[in-house]
PDB file of C-alpha atoms in Angstrom:
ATOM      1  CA  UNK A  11       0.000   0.000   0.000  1.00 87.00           C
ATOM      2  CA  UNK A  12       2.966   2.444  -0.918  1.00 92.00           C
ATOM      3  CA  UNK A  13       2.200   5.726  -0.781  1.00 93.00           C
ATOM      4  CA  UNK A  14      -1.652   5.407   1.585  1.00 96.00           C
ATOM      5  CA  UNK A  15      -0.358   5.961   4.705  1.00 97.00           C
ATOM      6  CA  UNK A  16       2.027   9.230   3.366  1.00 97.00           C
ATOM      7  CA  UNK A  17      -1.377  10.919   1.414  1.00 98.00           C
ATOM      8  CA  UNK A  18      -3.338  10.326   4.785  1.00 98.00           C
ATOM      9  CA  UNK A  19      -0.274  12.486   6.446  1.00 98.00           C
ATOM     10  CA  UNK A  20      -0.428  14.995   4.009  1.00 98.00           C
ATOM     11  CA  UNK A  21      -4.138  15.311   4.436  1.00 98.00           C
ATOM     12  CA  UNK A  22      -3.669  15.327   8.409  1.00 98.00           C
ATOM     13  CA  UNK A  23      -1.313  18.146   7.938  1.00 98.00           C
ATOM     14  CA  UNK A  24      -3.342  20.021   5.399  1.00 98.00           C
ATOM     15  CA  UNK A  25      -6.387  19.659   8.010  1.00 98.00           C
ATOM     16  CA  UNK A  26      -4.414  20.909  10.745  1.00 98.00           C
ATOM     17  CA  UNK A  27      -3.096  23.667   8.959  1.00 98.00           C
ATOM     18  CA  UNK A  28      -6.481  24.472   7.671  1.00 98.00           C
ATOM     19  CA  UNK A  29      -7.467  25.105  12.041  1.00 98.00           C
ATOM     20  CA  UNK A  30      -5.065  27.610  12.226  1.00 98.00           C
ATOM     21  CA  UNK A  31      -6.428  31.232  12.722  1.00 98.00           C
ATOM     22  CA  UNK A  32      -3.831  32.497  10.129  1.00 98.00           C
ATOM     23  CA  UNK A  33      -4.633  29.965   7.000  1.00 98.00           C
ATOM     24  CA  UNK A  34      -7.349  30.883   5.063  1.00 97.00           C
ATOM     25  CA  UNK A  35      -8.725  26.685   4.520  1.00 97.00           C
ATOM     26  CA  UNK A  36     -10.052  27.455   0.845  1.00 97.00           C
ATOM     27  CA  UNK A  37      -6.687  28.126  -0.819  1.00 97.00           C
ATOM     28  CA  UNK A  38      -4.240  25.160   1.036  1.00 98.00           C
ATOM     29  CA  UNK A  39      -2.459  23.544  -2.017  1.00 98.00           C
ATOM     30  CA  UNK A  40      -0.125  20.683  -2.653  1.00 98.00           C
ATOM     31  CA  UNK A  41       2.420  19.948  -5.057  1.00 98.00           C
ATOM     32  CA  UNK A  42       5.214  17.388  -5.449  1.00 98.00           C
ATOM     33  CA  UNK A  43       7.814  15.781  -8.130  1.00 98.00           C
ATOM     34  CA  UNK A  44       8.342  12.485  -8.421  1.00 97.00           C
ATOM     35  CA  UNK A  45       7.118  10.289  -5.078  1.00 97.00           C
ATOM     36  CA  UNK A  46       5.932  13.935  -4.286  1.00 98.00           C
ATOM     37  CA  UNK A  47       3.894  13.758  -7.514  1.00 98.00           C
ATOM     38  CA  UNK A  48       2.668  10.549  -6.940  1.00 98.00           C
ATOM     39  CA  UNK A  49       1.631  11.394  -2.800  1.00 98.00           C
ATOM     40  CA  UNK A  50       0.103  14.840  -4.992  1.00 98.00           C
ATOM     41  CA  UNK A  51      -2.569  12.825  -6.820  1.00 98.00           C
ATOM     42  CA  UNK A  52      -2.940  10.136  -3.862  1.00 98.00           C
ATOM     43  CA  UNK A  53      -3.898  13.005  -1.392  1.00 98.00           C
ATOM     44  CA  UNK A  54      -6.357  14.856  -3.629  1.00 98.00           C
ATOM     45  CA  UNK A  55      -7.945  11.568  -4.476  1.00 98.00           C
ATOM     46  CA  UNK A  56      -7.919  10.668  -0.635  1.00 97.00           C
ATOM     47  CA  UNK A  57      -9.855  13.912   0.670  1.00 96.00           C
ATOM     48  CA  UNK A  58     -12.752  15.435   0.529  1.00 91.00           C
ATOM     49  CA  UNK A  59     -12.745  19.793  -0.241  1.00 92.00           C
ATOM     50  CA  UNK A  60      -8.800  19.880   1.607  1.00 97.00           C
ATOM     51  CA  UNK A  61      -7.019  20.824  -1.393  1.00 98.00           C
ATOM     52  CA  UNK A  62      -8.014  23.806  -3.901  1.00 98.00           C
ATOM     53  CA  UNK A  63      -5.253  22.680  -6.148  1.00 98.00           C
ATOM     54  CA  UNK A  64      -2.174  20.569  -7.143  1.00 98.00           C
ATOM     55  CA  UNK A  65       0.540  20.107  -9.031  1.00 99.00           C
ATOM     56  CA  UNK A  66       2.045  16.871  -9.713  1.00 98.00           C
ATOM     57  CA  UNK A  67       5.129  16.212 -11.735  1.00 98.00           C
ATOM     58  CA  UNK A  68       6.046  13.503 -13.067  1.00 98.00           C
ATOM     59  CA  UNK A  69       4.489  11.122 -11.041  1.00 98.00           C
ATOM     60  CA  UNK A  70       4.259   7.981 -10.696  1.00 98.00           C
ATOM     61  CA  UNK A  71       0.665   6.718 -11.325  1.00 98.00           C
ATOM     62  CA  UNK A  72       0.549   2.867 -10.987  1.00 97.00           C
ATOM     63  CA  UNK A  73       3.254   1.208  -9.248  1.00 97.00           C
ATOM     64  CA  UNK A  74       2.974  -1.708 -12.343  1.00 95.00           C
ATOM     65  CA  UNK A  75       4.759   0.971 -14.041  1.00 94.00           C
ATOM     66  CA  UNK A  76       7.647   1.891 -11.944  1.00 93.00           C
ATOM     67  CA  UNK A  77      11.109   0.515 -11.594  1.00 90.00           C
ATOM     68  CA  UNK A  78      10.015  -3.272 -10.799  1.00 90.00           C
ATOM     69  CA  UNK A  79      13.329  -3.098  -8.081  1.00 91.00           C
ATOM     70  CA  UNK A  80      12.225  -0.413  -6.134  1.00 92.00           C
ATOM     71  CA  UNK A  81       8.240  -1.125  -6.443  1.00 94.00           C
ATOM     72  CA  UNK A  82       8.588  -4.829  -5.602  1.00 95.00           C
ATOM     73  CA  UNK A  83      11.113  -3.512  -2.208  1.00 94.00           C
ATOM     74  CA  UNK A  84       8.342  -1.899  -0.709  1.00 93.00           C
ATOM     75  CA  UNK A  85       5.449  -4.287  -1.730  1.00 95.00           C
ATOM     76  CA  UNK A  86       6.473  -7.173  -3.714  1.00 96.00           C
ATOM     77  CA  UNK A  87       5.081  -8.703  -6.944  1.00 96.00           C
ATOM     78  CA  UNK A  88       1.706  -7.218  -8.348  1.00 96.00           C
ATOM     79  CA  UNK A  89       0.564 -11.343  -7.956  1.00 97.00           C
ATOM     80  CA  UNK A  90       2.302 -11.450  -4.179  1.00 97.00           C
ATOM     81  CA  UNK A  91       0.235  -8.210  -3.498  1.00 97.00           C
ATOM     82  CA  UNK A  92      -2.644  -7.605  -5.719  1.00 97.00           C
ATOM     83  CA  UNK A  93      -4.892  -5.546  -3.375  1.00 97.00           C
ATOM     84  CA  UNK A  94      -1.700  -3.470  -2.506  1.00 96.00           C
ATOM     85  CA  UNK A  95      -0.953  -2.433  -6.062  1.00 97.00           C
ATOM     86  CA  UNK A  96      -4.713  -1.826  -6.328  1.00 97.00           C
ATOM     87  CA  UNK A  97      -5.153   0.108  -3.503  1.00 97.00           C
ATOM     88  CA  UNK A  98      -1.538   2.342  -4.234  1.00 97.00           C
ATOM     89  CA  UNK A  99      -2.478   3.240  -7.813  1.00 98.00           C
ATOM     90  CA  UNK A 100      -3.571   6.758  -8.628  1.00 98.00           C
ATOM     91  CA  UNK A 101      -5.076   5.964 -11.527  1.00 98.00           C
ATOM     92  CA  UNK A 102      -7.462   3.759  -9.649  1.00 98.00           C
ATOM     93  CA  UNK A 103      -8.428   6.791  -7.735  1.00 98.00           C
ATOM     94  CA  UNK A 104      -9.376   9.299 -10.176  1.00 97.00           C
ATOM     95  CA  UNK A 105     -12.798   9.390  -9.508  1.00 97.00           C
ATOM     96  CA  UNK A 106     -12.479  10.881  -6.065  1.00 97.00           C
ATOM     97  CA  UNK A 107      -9.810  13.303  -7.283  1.00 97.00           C
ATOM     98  CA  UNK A 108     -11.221  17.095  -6.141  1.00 97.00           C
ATOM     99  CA  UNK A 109      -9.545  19.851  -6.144  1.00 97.00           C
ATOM    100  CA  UNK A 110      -7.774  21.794  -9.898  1.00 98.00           C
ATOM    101  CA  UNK A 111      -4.683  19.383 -10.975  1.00 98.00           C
ATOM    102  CA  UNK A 112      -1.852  20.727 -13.448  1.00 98.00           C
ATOM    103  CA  UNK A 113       0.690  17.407 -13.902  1.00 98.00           C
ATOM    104  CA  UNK A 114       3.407  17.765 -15.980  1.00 98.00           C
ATOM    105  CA  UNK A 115       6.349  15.470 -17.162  1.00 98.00           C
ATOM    106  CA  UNK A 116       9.070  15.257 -19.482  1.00 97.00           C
ATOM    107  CA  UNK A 117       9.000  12.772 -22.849  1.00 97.00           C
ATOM    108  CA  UNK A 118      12.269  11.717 -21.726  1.00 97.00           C
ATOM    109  CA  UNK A 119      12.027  10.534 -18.549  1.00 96.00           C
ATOM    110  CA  UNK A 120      14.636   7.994 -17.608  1.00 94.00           C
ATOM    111  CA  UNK A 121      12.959   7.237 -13.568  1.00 95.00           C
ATOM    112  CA  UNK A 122       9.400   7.614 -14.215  1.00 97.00           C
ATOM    113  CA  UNK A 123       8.609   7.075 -17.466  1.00 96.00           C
ATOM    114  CA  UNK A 124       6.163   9.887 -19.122  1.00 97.00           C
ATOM    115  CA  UNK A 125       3.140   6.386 -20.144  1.00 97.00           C
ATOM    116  CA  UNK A 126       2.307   7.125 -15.995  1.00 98.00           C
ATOM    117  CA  UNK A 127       1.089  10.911 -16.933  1.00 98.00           C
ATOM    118  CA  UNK A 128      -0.363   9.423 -20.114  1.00 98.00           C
ATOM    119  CA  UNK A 129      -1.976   6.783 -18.404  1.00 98.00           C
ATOM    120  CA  UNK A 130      -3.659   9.149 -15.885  1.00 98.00           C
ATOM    121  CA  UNK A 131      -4.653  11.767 -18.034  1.00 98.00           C
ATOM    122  CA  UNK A 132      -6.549   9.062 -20.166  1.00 98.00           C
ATOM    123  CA  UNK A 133      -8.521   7.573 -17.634  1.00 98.00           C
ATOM    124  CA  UNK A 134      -9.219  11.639 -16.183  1.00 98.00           C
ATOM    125  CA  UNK A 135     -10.241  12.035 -20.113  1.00 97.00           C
ATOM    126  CA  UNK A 136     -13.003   8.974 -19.365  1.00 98.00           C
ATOM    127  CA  UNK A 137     -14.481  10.504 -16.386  1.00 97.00           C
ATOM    128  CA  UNK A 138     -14.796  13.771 -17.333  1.00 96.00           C
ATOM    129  CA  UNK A 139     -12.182  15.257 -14.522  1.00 96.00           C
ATOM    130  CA  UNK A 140     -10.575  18.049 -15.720  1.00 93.00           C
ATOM    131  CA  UNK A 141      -6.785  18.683 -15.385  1.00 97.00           C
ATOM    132  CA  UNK A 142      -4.616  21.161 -16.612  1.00 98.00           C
ATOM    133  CA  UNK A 143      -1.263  19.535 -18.387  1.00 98.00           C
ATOM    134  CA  UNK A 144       2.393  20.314 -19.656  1.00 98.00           C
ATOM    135  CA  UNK A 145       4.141  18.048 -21.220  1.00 98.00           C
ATOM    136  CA  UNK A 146       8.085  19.187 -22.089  1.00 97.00           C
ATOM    137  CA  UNK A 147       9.746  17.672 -24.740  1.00 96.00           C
ATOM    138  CA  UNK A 148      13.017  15.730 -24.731  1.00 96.00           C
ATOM    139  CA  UNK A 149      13.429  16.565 -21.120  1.00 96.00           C
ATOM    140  CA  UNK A 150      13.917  13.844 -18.367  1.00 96.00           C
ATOM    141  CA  UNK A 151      13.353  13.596 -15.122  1.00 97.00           C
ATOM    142  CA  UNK A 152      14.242  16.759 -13.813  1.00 96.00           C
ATOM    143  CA  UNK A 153      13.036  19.006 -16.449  1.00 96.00           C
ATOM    144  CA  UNK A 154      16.305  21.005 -16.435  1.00 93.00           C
ATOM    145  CA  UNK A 155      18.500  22.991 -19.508  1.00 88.00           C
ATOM    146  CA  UNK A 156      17.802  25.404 -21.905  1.00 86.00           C
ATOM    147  CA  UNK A 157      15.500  27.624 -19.713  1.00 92.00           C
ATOM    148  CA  UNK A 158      12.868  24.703 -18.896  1.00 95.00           C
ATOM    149  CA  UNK A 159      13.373  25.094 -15.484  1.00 95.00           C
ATOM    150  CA  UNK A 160      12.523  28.731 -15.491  1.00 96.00           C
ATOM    151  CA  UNK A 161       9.441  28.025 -17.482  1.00 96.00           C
ATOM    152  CA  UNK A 162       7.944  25.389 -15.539  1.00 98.00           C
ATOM    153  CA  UNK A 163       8.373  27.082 -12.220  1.00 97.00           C
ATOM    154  CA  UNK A 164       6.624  30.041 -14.037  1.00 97.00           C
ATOM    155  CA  UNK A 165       3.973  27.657 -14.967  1.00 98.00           C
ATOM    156  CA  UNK A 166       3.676  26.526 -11.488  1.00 98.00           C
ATOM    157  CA  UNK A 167       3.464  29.819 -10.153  1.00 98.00           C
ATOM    158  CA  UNK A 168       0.491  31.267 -12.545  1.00 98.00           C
ATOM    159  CA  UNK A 169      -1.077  27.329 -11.796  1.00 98.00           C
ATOM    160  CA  UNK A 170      -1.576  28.097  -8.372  1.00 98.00           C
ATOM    161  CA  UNK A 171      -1.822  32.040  -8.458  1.00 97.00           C
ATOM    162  CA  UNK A 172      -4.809  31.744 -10.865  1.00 97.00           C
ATOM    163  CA  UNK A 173      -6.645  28.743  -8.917  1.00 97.00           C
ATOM    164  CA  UNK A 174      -5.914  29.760  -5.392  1.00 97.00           C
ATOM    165  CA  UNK A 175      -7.294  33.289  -5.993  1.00 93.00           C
ATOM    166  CA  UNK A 176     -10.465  31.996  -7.339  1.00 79.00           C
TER     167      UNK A 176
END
């Protein structure tokens, strides 16, 4: 069940936050890249009006999909542990998702390979949830050179100054 327990945390923290006298609780966001991505789309899809917004890059989306070493450390085979795989996948959860998404990644990703944003987006496409995406060219993993960096942390920025102000 990689990745449950760490969205529930998030959500704790966002709910706690959300108490305080000096947060305003209808513009708490989350964002995160790479495991942070993937704990991004598991927390919106986990709560219920915490998050506004989110931005997810590139995130894993379905542990069948991930480096079978790291994913089959924490939770073995998909046929040892079918309801964990289940039960971890993002995808799985799209229906629940609430709150405005932007998820970006990179055609050249050599950790998380851009078919999990693909993946996600298409099944979001299905059920009619609406998501906001960038999708960078030739970049990898870490979206870096040439000014890329620059232009997705504006993208970020506008993401979450245009939703969070609504």
């Amino acid at each position: 069940r990689l990745g449950v327990l760490e969205a529930q945390d998030q959500i704790a923290a966002a709910r706690y936050m959300a108490s305080q006298s000096y947060v305003d609780p209808e513009r708490i966001a989350i964002w995160g890249w790479s495991f942070g991505g993937f704990t991004t789309l598991m927390s919106m899809s986990m709560s219920k009006d915490v998050y506004k917004a989110g931005v997810a890059i590139a995130p894993v989306t379905d542990w069948r999909f991930y480096d079978s070493i790291y994913s089959e450390r924490f939770m073995r085979t998909p046929q040892q542990n079918e309801s964990g795989y289940e039960g971890s996948s993002a995808i799985n959860r799209i229906g629940n998702l609430e709150g405005r998404l932007l998820i970006v990644t990179g055609t050249a990703d050599d950790n998380v390979h851009a078919s999990n944003t693909f993946e996600y987006v298409a099944k979001a496409v299905s059920m009619n949830k609406m998501l906001d995406m960038m999708v960078y060219p030739n970049k990898n993993h870490h979206i870096n050179g040439c000014q890329t960096r620059f232009a997705l942390y504006s993208k970020i920025i506008d993401f979450f100054d245009t939703w969070l102000k609504k």
